[in-house]
PDB file of C-alpha atoms and ligand atoms in Angstrom:
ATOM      1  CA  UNK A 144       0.000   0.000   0.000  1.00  0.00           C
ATOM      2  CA  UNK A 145       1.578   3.688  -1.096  1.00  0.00           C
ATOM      3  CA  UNK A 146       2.407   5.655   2.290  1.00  0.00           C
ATOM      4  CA  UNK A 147      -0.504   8.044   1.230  1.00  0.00           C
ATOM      5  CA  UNK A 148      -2.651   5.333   1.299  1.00  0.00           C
ATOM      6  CA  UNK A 149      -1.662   4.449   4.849  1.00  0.00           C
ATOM      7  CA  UNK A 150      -1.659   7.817   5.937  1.00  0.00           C
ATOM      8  CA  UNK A 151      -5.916   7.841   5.619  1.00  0.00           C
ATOM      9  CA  UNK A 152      -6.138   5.219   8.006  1.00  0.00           C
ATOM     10  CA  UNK A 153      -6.771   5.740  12.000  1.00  0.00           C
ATOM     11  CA  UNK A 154      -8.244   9.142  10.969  1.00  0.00           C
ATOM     12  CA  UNK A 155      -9.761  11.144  13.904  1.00  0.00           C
ATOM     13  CA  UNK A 156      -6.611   9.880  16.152  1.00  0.00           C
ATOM     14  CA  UNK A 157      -7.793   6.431  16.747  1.00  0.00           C
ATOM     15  CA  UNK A 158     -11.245   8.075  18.379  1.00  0.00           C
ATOM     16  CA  UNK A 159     -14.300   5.991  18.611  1.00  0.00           C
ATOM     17  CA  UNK A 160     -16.287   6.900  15.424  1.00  0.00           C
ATOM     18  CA  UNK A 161     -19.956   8.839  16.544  1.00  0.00           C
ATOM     19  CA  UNK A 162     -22.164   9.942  14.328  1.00  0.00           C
ATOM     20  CA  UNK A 163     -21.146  13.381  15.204  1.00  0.00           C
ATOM     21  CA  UNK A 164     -17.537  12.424  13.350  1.00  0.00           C
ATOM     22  CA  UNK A 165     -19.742  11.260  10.333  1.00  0.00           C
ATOM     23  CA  UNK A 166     -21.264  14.286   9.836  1.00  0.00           C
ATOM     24  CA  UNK A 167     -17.649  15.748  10.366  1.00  0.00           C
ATOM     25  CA  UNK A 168     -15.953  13.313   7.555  1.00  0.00           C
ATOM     26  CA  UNK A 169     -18.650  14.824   4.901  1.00  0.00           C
ATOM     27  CA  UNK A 170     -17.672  18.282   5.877  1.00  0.00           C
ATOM     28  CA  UNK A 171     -13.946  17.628   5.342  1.00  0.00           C
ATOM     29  CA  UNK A 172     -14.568  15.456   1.976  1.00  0.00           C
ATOM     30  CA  UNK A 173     -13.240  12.329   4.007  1.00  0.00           C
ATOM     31  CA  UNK A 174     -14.677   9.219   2.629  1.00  0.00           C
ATOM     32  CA  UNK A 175     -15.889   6.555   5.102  1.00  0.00           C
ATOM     33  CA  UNK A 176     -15.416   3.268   5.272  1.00  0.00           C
ATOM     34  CA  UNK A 177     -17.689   0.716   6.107  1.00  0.00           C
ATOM     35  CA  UNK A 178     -17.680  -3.457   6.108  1.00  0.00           C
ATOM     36  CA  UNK A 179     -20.565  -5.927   7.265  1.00  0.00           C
ATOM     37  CA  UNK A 180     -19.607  -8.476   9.979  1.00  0.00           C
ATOM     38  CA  UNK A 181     -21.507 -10.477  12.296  1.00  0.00           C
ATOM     39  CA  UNK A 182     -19.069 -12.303  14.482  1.00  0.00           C
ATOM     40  CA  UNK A 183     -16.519 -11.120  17.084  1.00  0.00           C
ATOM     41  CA  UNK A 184     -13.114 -12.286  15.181  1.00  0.00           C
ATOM     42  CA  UNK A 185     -13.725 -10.495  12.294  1.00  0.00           C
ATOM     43  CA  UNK A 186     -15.096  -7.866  13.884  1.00  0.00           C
ATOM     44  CA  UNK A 187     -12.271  -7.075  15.951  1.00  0.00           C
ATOM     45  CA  UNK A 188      -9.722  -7.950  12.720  1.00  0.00           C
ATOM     46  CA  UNK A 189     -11.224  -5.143  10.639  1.00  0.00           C
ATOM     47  CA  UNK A 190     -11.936  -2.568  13.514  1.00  0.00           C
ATOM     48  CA  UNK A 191      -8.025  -2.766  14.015  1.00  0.00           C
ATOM     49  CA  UNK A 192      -7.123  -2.666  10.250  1.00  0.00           C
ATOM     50  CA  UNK A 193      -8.761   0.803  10.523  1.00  0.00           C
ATOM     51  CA  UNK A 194     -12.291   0.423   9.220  1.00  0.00           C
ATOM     52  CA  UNK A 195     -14.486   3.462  10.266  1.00  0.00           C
ATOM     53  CA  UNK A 196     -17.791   1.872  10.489  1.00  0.00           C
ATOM     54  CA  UNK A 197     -18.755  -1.958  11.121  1.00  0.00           C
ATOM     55  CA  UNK A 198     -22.734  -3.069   9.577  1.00  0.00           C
ATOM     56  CA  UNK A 199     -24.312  -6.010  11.057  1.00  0.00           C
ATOM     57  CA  UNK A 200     -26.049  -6.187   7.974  1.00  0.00           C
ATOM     58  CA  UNK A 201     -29.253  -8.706   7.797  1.00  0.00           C
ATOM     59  CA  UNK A 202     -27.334  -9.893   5.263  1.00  0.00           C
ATOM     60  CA  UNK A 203     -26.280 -12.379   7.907  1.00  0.00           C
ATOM     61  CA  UNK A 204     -29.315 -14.408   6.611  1.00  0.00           C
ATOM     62  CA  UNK A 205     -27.244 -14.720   2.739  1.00  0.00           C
ATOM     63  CA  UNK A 206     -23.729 -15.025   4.049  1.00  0.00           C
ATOM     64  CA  UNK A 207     -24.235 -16.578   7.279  1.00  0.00           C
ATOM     65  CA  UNK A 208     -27.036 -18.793   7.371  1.00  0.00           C
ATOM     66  CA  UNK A 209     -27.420 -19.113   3.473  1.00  0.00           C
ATOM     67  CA  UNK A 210     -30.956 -18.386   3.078  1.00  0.00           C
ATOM     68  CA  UNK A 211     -31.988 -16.773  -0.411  1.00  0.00           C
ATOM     69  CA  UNK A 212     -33.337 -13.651   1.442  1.00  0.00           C
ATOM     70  CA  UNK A 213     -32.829 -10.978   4.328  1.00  0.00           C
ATOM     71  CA  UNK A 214     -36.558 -11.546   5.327  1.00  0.00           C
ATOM     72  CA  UNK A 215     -36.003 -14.585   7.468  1.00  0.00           C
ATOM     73  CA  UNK A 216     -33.451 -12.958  10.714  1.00  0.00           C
ATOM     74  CA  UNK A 217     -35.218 -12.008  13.749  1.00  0.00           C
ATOM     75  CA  UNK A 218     -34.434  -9.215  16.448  1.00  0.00           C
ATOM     76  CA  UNK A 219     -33.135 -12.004  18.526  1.00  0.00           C
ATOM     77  CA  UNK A 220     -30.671 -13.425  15.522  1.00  0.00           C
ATOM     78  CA  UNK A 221     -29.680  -9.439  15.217  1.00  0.00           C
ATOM     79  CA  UNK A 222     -28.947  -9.226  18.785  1.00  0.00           C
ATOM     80  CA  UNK A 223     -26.845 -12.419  18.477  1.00  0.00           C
ATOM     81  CA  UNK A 224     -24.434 -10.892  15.911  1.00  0.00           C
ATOM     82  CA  UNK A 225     -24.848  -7.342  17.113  1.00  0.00           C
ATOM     83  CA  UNK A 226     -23.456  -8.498  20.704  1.00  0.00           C
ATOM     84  CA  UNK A 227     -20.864 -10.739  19.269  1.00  0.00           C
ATOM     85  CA  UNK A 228     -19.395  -7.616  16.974  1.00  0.00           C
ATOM     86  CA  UNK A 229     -19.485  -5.101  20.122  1.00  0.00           C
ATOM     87  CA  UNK A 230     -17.287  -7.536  21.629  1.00  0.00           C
ATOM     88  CA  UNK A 231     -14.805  -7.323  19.241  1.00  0.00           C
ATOM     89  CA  UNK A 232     -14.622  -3.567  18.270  1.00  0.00           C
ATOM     90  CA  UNK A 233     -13.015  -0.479  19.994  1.00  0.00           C
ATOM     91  CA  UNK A 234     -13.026   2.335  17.398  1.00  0.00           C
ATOM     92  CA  UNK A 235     -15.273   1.494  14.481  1.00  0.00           C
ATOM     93  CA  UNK A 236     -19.259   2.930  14.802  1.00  0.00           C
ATOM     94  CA  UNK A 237     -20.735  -0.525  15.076  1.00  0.00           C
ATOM     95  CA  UNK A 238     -24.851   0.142  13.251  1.00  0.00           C
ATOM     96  CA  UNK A 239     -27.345  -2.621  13.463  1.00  0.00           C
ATOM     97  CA  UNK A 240     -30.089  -3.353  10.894  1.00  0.00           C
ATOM     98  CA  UNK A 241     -33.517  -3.710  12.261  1.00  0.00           C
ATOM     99  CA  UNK A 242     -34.838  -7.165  10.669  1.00  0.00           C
ATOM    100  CA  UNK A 243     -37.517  -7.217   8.419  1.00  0.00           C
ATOM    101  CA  UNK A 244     -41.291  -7.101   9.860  1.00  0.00           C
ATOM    102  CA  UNK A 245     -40.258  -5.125  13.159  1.00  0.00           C
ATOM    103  CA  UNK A 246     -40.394  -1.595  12.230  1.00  0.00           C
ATOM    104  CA  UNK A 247     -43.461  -1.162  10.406  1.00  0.00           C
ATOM    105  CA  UNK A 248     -46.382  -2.340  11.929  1.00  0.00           C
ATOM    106  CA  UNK A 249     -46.396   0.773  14.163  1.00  0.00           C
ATOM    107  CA  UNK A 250     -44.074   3.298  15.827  1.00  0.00           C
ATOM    108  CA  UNK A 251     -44.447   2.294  19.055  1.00  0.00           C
ATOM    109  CA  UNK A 252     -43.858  -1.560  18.083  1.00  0.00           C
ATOM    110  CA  UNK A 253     -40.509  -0.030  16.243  1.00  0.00           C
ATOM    111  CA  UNK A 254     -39.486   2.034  19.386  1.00  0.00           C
ATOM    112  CA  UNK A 255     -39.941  -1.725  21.950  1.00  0.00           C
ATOM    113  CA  UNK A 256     -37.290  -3.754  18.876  1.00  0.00           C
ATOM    114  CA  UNK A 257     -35.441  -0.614  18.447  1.00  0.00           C
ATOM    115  CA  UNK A 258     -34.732  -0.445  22.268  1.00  0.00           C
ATOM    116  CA  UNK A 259     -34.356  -4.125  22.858  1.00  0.00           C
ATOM    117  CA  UNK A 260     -31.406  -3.898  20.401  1.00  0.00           C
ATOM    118  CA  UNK A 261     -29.766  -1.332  21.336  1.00  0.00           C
ATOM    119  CA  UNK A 262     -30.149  -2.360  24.876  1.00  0.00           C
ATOM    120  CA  UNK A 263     -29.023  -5.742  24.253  1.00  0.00           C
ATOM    121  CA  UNK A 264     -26.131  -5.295  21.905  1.00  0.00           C
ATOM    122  CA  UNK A 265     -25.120  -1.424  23.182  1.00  0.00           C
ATOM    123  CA  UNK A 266     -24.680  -0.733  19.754  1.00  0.00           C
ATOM    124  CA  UNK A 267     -24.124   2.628  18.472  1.00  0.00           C
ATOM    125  CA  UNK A 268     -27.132   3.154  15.833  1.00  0.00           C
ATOM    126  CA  UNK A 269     -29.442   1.319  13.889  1.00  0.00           C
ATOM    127  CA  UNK A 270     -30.428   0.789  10.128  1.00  0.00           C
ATOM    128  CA  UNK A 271     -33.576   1.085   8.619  1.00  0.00           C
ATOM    129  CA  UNK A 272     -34.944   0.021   5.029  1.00  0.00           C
ATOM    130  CA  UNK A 273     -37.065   2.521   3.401  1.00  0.00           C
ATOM    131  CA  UNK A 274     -38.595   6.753   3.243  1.00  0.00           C
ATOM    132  CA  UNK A 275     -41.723   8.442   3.444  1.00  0.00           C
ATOM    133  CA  UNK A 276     -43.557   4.835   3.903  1.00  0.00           C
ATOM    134  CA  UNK A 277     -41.437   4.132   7.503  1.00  0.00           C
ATOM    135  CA  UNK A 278     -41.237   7.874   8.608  1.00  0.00           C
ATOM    136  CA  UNK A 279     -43.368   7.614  11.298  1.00  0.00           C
ATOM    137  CA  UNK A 280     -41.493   5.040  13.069  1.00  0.00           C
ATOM    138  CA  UNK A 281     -38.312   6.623  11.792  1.00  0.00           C
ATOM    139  CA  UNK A 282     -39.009   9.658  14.334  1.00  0.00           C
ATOM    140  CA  UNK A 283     -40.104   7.706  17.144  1.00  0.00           C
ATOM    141  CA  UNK A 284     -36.937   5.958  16.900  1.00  0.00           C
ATOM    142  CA  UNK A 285     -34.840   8.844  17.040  1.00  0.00           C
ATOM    143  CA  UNK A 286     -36.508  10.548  19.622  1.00  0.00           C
ATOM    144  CA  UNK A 287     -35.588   7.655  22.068  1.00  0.00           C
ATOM    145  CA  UNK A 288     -32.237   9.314  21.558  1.00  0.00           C
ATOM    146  CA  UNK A 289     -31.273   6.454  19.041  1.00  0.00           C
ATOM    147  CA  UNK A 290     -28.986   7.373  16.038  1.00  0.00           C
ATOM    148  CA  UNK A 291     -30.258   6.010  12.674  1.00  0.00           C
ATOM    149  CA  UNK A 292     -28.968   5.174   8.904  1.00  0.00           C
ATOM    150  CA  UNK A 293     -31.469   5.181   6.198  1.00  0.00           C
ATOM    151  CA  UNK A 294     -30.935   3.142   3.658  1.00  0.00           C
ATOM    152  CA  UNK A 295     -32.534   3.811  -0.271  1.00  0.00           C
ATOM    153  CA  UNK A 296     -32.547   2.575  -3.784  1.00  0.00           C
ATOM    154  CA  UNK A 297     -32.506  -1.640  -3.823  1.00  0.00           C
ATOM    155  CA  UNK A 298     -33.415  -2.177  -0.125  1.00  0.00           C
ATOM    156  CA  UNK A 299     -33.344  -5.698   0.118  1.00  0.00           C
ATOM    157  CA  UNK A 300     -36.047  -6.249   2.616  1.00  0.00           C
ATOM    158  CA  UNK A 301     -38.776  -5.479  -0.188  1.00  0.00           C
ATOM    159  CA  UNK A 302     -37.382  -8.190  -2.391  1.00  0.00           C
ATOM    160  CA  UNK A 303     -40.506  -9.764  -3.180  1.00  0.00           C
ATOM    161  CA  UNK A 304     -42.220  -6.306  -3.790  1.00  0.00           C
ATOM    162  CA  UNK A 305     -39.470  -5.862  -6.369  1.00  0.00           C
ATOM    163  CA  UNK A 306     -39.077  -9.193  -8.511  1.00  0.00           C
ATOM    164  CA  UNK A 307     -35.569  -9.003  -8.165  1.00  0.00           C
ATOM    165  CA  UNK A 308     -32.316  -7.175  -7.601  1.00  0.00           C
ATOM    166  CA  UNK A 309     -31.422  -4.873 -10.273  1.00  0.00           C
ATOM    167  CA  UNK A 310     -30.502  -1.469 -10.597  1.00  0.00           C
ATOM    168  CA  UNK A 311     -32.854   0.520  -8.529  1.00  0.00           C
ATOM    169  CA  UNK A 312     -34.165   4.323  -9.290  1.00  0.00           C
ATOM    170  CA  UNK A 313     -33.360   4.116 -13.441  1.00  0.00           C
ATOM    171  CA  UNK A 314     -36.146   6.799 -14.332  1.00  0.00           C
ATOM    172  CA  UNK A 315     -38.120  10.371 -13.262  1.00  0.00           C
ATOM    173  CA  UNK A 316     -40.459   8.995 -10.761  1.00  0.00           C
ATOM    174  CA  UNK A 317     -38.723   6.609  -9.090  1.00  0.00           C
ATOM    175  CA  UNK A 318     -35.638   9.246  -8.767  1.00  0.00           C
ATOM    176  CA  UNK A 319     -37.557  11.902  -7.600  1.00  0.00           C
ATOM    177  CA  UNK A 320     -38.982   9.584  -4.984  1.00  0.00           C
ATOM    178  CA  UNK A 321     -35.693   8.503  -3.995  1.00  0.00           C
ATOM    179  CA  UNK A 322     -34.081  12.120  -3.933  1.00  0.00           C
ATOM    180  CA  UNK A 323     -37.574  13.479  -1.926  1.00  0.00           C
ATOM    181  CA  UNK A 324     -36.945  10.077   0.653  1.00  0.00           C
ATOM    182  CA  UNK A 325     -33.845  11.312   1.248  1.00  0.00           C
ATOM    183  CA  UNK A 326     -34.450  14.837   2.058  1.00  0.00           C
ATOM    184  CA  UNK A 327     -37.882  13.499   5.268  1.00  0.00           C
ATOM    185  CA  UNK A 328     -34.763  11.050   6.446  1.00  0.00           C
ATOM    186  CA  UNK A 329     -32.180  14.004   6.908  1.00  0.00           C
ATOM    187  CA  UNK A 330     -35.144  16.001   8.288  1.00  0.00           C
ATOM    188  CA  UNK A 331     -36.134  13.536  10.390  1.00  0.00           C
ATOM    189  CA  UNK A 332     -32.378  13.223  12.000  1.00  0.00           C
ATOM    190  CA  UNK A 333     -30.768  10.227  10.503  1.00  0.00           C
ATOM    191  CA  UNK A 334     -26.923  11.163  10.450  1.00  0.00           C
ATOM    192  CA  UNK A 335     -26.741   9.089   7.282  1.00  0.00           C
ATOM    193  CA  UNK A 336     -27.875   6.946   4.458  1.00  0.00           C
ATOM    194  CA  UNK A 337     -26.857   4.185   2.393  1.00  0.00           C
ATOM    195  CA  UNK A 338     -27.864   4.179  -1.039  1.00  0.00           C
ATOM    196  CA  UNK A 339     -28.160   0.455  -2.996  1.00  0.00           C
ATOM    197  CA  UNK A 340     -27.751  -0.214  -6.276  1.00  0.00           C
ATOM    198  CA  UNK A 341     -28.673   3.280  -7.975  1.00  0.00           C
ATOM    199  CA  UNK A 342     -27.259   5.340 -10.665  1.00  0.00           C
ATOM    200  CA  UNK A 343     -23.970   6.896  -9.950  1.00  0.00           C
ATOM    201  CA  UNK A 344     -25.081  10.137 -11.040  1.00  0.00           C
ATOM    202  CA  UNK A 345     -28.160  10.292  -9.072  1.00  0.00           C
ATOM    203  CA  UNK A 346     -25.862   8.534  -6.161  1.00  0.00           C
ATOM    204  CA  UNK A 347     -24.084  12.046  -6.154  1.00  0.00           C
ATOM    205  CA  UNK A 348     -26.769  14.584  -6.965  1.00  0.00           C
ATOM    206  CA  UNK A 349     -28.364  12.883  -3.633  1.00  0.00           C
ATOM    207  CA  UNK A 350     -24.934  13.101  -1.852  1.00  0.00           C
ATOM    208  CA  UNK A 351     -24.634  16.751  -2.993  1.00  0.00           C
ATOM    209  CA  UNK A 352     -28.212  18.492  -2.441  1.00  0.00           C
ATOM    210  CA  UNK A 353     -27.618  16.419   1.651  1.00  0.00           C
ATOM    211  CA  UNK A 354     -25.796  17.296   4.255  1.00  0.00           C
ATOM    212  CA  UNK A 355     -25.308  14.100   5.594  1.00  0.00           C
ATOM    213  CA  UNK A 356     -23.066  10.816   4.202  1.00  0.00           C
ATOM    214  CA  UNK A 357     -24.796   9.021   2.010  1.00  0.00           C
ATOM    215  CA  UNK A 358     -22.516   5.665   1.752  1.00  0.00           C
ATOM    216  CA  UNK A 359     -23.146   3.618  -1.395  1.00  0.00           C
ATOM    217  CA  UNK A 360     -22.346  -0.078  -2.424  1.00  0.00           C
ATOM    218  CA  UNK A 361     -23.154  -0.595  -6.145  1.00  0.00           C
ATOM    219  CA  UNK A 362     -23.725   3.675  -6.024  1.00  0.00           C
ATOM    220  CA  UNK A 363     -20.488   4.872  -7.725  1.00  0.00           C
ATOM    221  CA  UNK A 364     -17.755   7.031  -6.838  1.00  0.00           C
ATOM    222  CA  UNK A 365     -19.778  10.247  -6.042  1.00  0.00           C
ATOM    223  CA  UNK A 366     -21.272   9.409  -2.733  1.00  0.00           C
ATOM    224  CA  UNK A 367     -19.437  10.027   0.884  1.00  0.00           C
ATOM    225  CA  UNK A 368     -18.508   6.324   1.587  1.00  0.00           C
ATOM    226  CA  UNK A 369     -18.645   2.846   0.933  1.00  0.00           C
ATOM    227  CA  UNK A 370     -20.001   0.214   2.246  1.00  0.00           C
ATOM    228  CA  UNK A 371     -20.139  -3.515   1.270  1.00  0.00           C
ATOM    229  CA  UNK A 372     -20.435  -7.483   2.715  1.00  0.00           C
ATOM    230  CA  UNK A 373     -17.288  -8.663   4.005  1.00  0.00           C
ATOM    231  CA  UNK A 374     -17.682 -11.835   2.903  1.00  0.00           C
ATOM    232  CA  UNK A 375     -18.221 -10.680  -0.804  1.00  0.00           C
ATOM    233  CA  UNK A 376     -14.791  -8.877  -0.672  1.00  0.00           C
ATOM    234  CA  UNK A 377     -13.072 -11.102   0.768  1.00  0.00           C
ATOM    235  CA  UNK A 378     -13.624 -13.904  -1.989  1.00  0.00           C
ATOM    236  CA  UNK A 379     -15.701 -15.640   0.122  1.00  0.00           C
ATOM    237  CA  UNK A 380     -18.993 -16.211  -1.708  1.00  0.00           C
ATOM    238  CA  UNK A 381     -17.918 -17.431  -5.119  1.00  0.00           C
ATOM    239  CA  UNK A 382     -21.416 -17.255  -7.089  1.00  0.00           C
ATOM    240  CA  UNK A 383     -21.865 -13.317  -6.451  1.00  0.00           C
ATOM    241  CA  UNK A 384     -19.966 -11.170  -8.957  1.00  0.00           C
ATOM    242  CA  UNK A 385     -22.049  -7.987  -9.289  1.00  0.00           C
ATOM    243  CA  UNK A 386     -20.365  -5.388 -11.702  1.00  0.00           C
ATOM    244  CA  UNK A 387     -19.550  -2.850  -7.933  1.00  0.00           C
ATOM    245  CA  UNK A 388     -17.873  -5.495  -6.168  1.00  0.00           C
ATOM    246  CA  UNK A 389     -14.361  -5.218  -6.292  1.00  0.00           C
ATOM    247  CA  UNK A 390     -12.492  -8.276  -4.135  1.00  0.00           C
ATOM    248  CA  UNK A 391      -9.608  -7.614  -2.017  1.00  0.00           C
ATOM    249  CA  UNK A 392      -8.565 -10.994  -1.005  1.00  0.00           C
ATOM    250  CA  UNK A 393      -9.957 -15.084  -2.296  1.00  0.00           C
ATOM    251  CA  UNK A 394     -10.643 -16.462   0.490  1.00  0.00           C
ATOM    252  CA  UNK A 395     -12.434 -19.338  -0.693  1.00  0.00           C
ATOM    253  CA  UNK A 396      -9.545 -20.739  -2.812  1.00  0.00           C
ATOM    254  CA  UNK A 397      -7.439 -19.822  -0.041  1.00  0.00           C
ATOM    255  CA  UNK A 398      -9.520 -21.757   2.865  1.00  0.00           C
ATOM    256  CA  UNK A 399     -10.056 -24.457   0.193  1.00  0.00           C
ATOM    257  CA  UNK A 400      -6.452 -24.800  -0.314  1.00  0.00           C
ATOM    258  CA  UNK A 401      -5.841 -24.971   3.796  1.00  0.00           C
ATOM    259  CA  UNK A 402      -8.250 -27.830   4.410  1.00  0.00           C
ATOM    260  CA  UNK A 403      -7.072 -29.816   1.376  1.00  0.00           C
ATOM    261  CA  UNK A 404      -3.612 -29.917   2.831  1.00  0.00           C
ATOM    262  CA  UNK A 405      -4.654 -30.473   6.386  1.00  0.00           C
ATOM    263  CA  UNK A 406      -7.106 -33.524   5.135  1.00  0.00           C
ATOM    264  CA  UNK A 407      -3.857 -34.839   2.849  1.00  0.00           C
ATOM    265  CA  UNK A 408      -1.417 -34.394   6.464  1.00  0.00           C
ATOM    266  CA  UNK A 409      -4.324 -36.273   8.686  1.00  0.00           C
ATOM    267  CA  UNK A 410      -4.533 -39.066   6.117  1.00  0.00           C
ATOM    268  CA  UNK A 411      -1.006 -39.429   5.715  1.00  0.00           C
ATOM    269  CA  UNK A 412      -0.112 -39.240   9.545  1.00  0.00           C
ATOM    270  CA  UNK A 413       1.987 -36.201   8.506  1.00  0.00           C
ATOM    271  CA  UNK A 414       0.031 -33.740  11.645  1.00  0.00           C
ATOM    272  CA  UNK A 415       0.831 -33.813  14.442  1.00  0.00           C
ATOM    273  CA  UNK A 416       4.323 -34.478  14.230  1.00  0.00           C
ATOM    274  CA  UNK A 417       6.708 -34.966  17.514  1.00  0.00           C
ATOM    275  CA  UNK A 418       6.993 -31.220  17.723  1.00  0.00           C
ATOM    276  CA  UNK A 419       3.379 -30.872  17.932  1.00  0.00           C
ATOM    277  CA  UNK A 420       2.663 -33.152  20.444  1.00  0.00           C
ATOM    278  CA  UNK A 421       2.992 -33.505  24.520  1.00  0.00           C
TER     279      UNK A 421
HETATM  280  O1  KIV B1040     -27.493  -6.127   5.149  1.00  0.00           O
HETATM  281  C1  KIV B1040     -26.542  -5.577   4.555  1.00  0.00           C
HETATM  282  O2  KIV B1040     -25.441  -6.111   4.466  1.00  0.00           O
HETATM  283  C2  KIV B1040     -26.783  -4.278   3.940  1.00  0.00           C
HETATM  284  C3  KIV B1040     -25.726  -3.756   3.021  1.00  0.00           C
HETATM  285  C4  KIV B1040     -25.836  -4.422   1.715  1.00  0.00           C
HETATM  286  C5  KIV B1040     -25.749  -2.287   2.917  1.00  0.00           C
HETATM  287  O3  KIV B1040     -27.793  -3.678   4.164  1.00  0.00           O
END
């Protein structure tokens, strides 16, 4: 890595990253950094490689538990992870998503999961999936002194409302719904948004006309951060190549390789040796 490279991370002298240092990052044109994880080892490798922000992402349900969707995790499954990545992180704002089902029914049922999490986990915000529809519960949230990401454009959670996962927020209406969903959210008080799968250039007229981050993953370069599922790049989950992903390590080969040779060493009474044994 070039010594300017190296020089970006650790930024705010090691600090734990608020939401007030967020909002701070956007100011200075500081682009954030954000991972999924949902256990405590990996949590605590990438909070010490410098990551700014760690997403227990519902996405736990793909890359964890292999189910085709996000719908299936509970509030209990989210506390699971959430307390398990706490554990592991000092300096990286850990943000929780709130599973599918618990948020909208009304604000009050949002404000008793919302709680329970936060409560449960002492995580530092939560994530929500949606605008003008979840509002309501959006506020309620917030004003039990809870800090909250939006998050626009593909929002997995409405999968089945959708058909599928493509590019989100192609034309007029759906853009100016998008841009409008943006604008209650900051209103509201959520200190940021991610945006999914949307245009890059309406990525960054939303990042522009806000004053808070908006961090993308499959949103292009014009947006205040990144975010995207550890396990997709680290090489982990072979079958997923979306055009945004870019992967930083293969893992899978990697792993695969390890347990080939450790099988082969087992078989051929090659492990342990004398030096590995009492
Ligand atoms: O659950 C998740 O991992 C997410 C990211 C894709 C942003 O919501």
């Amino acid at each position: 890595m070039s010594e300017e490279k190296k020089g970006y991370l650790s930024s705010g002298n090691g600090k734990k990253v608020t939401a007030h240092r967020f909002r701070e990052m956007k100011q200075q044109g500081e682009k954030i950094a954000m991972l999924t994880a949902y256990d405590y080892s990996m949590a605590q490798v990438i909070d010490q490689a410098g990551i700014d922000a760690i997403l227990v992402g519902d996405s736990a349900s793909n890359v964890m538990v292999g189910n085709r969707t996000t719908l299936p995790m509970t509030v209990d499954q989210m506390i699971y992870h959430g307390r398990s990545v706490m554990n592991g992180v000092k300096r990286a704002m850990v943000v929780i998503d709130m599973p599918f089902g618990t948020y909208h029914s009304s604000p009050s049922e949002a404000v008793t999961n919302a709680v329970r999490i936060m409560r449960e986990t002492e995580a530092d915000a939560l994530k929500l999936e949606g605008g003008e529809e979840i509002i309501e519960s959006v506020k309620a949230i917030l004003s039990a002194g809870i800090p909250i990401m939006g998050h626009l454009g593909l929002m997995p959670q409405s999968i089945n409302k959708y058909g599928s996962y493509a590019l989100r927020a192609k034309g007029d209406e759906e853009s100016a719904k998008l841009r409008e969903d943006a604008r209650l959210l900051e209103e509201a008080g959520c200190f940021s948004i991610v945006l999914e799968k949307i245009p890059s250039s309406l990525a960054g007229i939303v990042a522009r006309e806000r004053s808070i981050p908006m961090i993308g993953i499959g949103a292009g370069p014009e947006v205040d951060g990144q975010v995207l599922v550890m396990h997709d790049m680290l090489g982990l989950n072979k079958g997923f190549s979306p055009r945004f992903l870019r992967r930083y390590a293969h893992l899978y080969e990697d792993i695969n390789d390890a347990v080939q040779r450790y099988t082969a060493d087992v078989k051929a009474s090659d492990y342990p040796s004398a030096d590995e044994s009492y």
